[in-house]
Short mmCIF file of C-alpha atoms in Angstrom, two decimals:
data_model
loop_
_atom_site.label_atom_id
_atom_site.label_comp_id
_atom_site.label_asym_id
_atom_site.label_seq_id
_atom_site.Cartn_x
_atom_site.Cartn_y
_atom_site.Cartn_z
CA GLY A 261 97.06 95.21 108.40
CA LYS A 262 99.39 98.17 107.40
CA VAL A 263 98.56 100.18 110.07
CA SER A 264 99.90 97.35 112.60
CA GLU A 265 103.48 96.15 109.79
CA LEU A 266 103.99 100.34 109.76
CA LEU A 267 104.05 99.78 114.10
CA ASP A 268 106.00 96.53 114.31
CA ALA A 269 108.49 97.45 111.61
CA GLY A 270 109.27 100.89 114.07
CA ALA A 271 109.24 99.16 116.87
CA ALA A 272 111.18 96.00 115.76
CA GLU A 273 114.22 99.33 114.42
CA TYR A 274 113.58 100.57 118.78
CA THR A 275 116.09 99.15 120.52
CA PRO A 276 116.56 100.62 124.63
CA ILE A 277 119.34 102.57 123.27
CA GLU A 278 117.52 104.36 121.35
CA GLU A 279 115.99 105.82 125.04
CA ASP A 280 119.10 108.03 124.36
CA ILE A 281 118.20 109.23 121.36
CA TRP A 282 114.67 109.86 122.11
CA GLN A 283 116.49 112.08 125.29
CA GLU A 284 119.22 113.46 123.33
CA PHE A 285 116.23 115.29 120.99
CA LYS A 286 114.90 116.26 123.57
CA GLN A 287 118.04 118.09 125.33
CA ARG A 288 118.71 120.18 122.20
CA LEU A 289 114.13 121.42 121.72
CA LEU A 290 114.48 121.82 125.49
CA ASN A 291 118.20 124.38 124.25
CA LEU A 292 117.27 125.61 121.09
CA LEU A 293 113.62 127.19 122.49
CA ALA A 294 115.16 128.71 125.44
CA ASP A 295 117.81 130.91 122.82
CA VAL A 296 114.04 130.29 120.21
CA ASN A 297 116.64 129.11 117.15
CA LEU A 298 113.19 128.32 115.15
CA ASN A 299 115.40 127.52 111.94
CA LYS A 300 117.22 124.56 114.10
CA ILE A 301 113.91 123.37 115.11
CA ASP A 302 112.54 122.88 111.97
CA HIS A 303 115.69 120.90 110.71
CA ILE A 304 115.62 118.59 114.46
CA PHE A 305 112.09 118.36 113.55
CA GLY A 306 112.68 116.73 109.71
CA GLN A 307 114.90 115.11 110.91
CA VAL A 308 113.41 113.07 113.31
CA LEU A 309 110.25 113.25 110.99
CA ALA A 310 111.99 111.94 108.36
CA ASP A 311 114.25 108.56 110.56
CA TYR A 312 111.20 108.20 112.18
CA PRO A 313 106.99 106.79 111.60
CA PRO A 314 105.35 110.25 113.88
CA ALA A 315 103.40 108.55 116.23
CA LEU A 316 106.82 107.45 117.77
CA ALA A 317 108.28 111.02 117.54
CA ALA A 318 104.79 111.83 118.89
CA ASP A 319 105.23 109.43 121.88
CA TYR A 320 108.45 109.77 122.12
CA LEU A 321 109.61 113.45 121.92
CA ILE A 322 106.80 115.44 120.88
CA THR A 323 104.61 114.77 123.82
CA PRO A 324 107.41 114.65 126.40
CA VAL A 325 109.11 117.97 125.85
CA LEU A 326 105.83 119.66 125.97
CA ALA A 327 104.45 117.37 129.13
CA SER A 328 107.82 119.43 130.42
CA LEU A 329 106.97 122.76 129.65
CA GLU A 330 104.18 123.39 131.53
CA HIS A 331 105.87 123.53 134.68
CA PRO A 332 105.02 127.21 135.57
CA VAL A 333 108.63 129.25 134.36
CA PHE A 334 108.33 132.22 133.47
CA GLY A 335 109.27 131.43 129.51
CA ASN A 336 107.03 128.53 129.36
CA SER A 337 104.14 129.80 127.40
CA LEU A 338 105.18 131.00 125.13
CA LYS A 339 108.10 128.25 124.33
CA LYS A 340 105.38 125.91 124.62
CA ASN A 341 102.93 128.70 121.48
CA LEU A 342 106.26 128.72 119.52
CA LEU A 343 106.91 124.95 119.42
CA GLU A 344 103.41 123.73 118.52
CA ASN A 345 102.14 126.23 116.63
CA ARG A 346 106.03 125.95 114.33
CA LEU A 347 105.06 121.87 114.27
CA ILE A 348 101.46 122.43 113.40
CA GLU A 349 102.61 124.72 110.38
CA ILE A 350 105.34 121.04 109.65
CA LEU A 351 103.41 118.35 109.88
CA LEU A 352 100.28 120.04 107.64
CA SER A 353 102.54 121.03 105.13
CA LEU A 354 103.92 116.86 105.09
CA SER A 355 100.12 116.29 105.50
CA TYR A 356 98.99 118.35 101.62
CA ARG A 357 102.04 116.22 100.16
CA GLN A 358 101.09 113.02 101.71
CA ARG A 359 96.92 113.21 100.47
CA ALA A 360 98.29 113.34 96.85
CA GLN A 361 99.34 108.66 97.86
CA GLY A 362 96.80 106.57 97.45
CA GLN A 363 95.06 105.84 100.71
CA GLN A 364 92.96 102.28 101.23
CA LYS A 365 90.64 103.15 104.24
CA SER A 366 88.84 106.14 105.02
CA VAL A 367 88.54 108.32 108.73
CA ALA A 368 87.37 110.81 110.61
CA ILE A 369 88.15 112.24 113.80
CA VAL A 370 86.09 113.95 116.39
CA GLN A 371 86.16 115.75 119.43
CA LEU A 372 82.95 114.96 121.68
CA ALA A 373 82.21 117.53 123.83
CA GLY A 374 84.72 120.53 124.02
CA GLY A 375 88.46 119.03 124.21
CA VAL A 376 90.33 120.09 121.14
CA ASP A 377 94.12 119.75 121.17
CA MET A 378 95.40 121.13 117.85
CA LEU A 379 98.82 119.65 118.00
CA ARG A 380 97.77 116.00 119.15
CA ASN A 381 94.78 116.10 116.28
CA VAL A 382 97.48 116.71 113.89
CA LEU A 383 100.13 114.26 114.79
CA LEU A 384 96.94 111.81 114.69
CA HIS A 385 96.65 113.08 111.02
CA HIS A 386 99.63 112.64 109.98
CA SER A 387 99.92 109.39 111.39
CA LEU A 388 96.98 108.28 109.86
CA LEU A 389 97.93 109.53 105.73
CA MET A 390 101.28 107.77 106.49
CA ASN A 391 99.96 104.57 106.82
CA GLN A 392 97.72 104.92 103.57
CA ILE A 393 94.46 105.56 105.50
CA LYS A 394 92.24 108.76 104.44
CA SER A 395 92.13 111.18 107.36
CA GLU A 396 89.52 113.48 108.06
CA GLN A 397 90.16 116.48 111.04
CA LEU A 398 85.73 117.10 111.56
CA GLY A 399 86.57 118.97 115.41
CA ALA A 400 84.46 119.06 117.77
CA ILE A 401 80.96 118.65 116.41
CA LEU A 402 77.45 117.47 118.50
CA PRO A 403 76.70 113.19 117.56
CA ASP A 404 74.04 113.78 115.12
CA GLU A 405 76.91 115.47 112.48
CA VAL A 406 79.31 112.92 112.95
CA ILE A 407 76.11 110.11 111.96
CA LEU A 408 75.84 112.28 108.54
CA ALA A 409 79.53 112.22 108.46
CA THR A 410 79.78 108.63 108.47
CA GLU A 411 77.16 108.97 105.44
CA GLN A 412 78.61 111.58 103.46
CA LEU A 413 82.11 110.73 103.81
CA GLN A 414 82.19 107.11 103.22
CA LEU A 415 83.94 105.97 106.36
CA ASP A 416 85.29 102.84 107.30
CA ALA A 417 86.21 103.87 111.22
CA LEU A 418 85.47 107.07 113.25
CA ILE A 419 87.99 107.70 115.82
CA ILE A 420 86.87 109.51 119.06
CA PHE A 421 90.22 112.00 120.25
CA ASN A 422 89.78 113.38 122.97
CA ASP A 423 92.63 115.08 125.75
CA ASN A 424 89.88 116.53 128.29
CA THR A 425 86.74 117.61 128.61
CA HIS A 426 84.16 120.24 129.62
CA SER A 427 82.10 117.52 130.82
CA LEU A 428 82.83 114.15 131.50
CA ALA A 429 79.49 112.93 131.88
CA GLU A 430 78.42 114.71 129.37
CA PHE A 431 81.29 112.82 126.82
CA ASN A 432 80.29 109.44 128.39
CA ARG A 433 76.13 110.36 127.13
CA GLN A 434 77.41 111.44 123.79
CA LEU A 435 79.90 108.77 123.65
CA ILE A 436 76.62 106.18 124.38
CA SER A 437 74.54 107.59 122.33
CA LEU A 438 77.19 107.50 119.01
CA ALA A 439 78.10 103.45 119.66
CA GLU A 440 73.81 102.42 119.74
CA LYS A 441 73.37 104.43 116.49
CA LEU A 442 76.52 103.39 114.60
CA SER A 443 78.07 100.16 113.83
CA LEU A 444 81.86 101.05 111.79
CA PRO A 445 84.36 100.72 114.10
CA ILE A 446 84.78 103.11 116.48
CA ILE A 447 88.77 103.73 118.45
CA VAL A 448 88.01 106.44 121.46
CA GLY A 449 91.93 107.35 122.37
CA GLY A 450 93.02 110.43 123.50
CA PHE A 451 94.41 111.09 127.17
CA LEU A 452 91.02 110.99 128.18
CA SER A 453 90.36 107.11 127.09
CA THR A 454 92.27 106.04 130.65
CA SER A 455 89.22 107.69 132.93
CA LEU A 456 85.81 106.06 131.15
CA LEU A 457 84.17 103.52 132.06
CA PRO A 458 80.42 103.12 130.59
CA LYS A 459 79.32 99.92 128.90
CA LEU A 460 80.07 100.02 125.63
CA PRO A 461 79.03 97.23 122.37
CA ALA A 462 82.12 95.89 121.42
CA HIS A 463 82.51 98.08 117.36
CA VAL A 464 83.52 100.28 119.99
CA ALA A 465 87.74 99.98 121.80
CA ILE A 466 89.06 102.16 124.40
CA ALA A 467 92.74 102.92 123.93
CA ARG A 468 93.40 102.00 127.53
CA GLU A 469 96.78 104.09 127.22
CA PRO A 470 96.45 107.20 125.01
CA ASP A 471 99.16 108.04 123.52
CA LEU A 472 99.62 106.85 119.83
CA GLN A 473 101.12 104.30 118.48
CA THR A 474 98.07 102.11 120.94
CA LEU A 475 95.69 103.90 119.01
CA LEU A 476 97.27 103.33 115.36
CA GLN A 477 97.29 99.34 116.66
CA GLN A 478 93.28 99.47 117.74
CA LEU A 479 92.10 101.31 114.28
CA ASP A 480 94.14 98.10 112.83
CA CYS A 481 92.25 95.93 114.65
CA GLY A 482 89.38 97.70 113.96
CA LEU A 483 89.09 97.82 110.03
CA SER A 484 90.61 94.37 109.95
CA THR A 485 87.80 92.63 111.79
CA SER A 486 85.09 95.39 109.47
CA ALA A 487 86.68 93.32 106.75
CA ALA A 488 86.59 90.07 107.68
CA SER A 489 83.10 89.49 108.80
#
């Protein structure tokens, strides 16, 4: 499928030596954040997003940088908030322009039982649009609203993307309920997916790694299987 072709192309171009490139980008970004140099931060993001698939940039640069800013050091909260909001602004601008391109399949990104991470949502949303998939961000909504959305938006697949939740038991209950009521491919991703163990039907796939590339590969498999059936 289209997603796997683009990811395979990105993987073919990715070599071990590029680990040094990502480390260099990370260090440059942290140095610029220390100086709150927003113009140069914009330039780095522009360079990275022009040269690499957004899912690759998310997994190798953005997520590690944000993780390093989680340490309880004075000023890290400021840097993290600046970085997240700046990147969201850039990605939304790029996504708006990308919507003008033709899209073949339609998916929605939702969260169950809370757990919305705006930046990761926008990174996933932009990755889908770049892969010629029409994407809608629905946020944290109830299962019955998800079912309504699948009908009204004529979705080809559903992505449940939770990095956290206020209740794992409630999340599992809602997930199982949706799996029983919907027949379209459902992909479960995000950091929360690594701790899920519910018994689910065959049309529900859990991305066992939290990175965006694994999720996109699972989505491609789900769409391909659905098209063949």
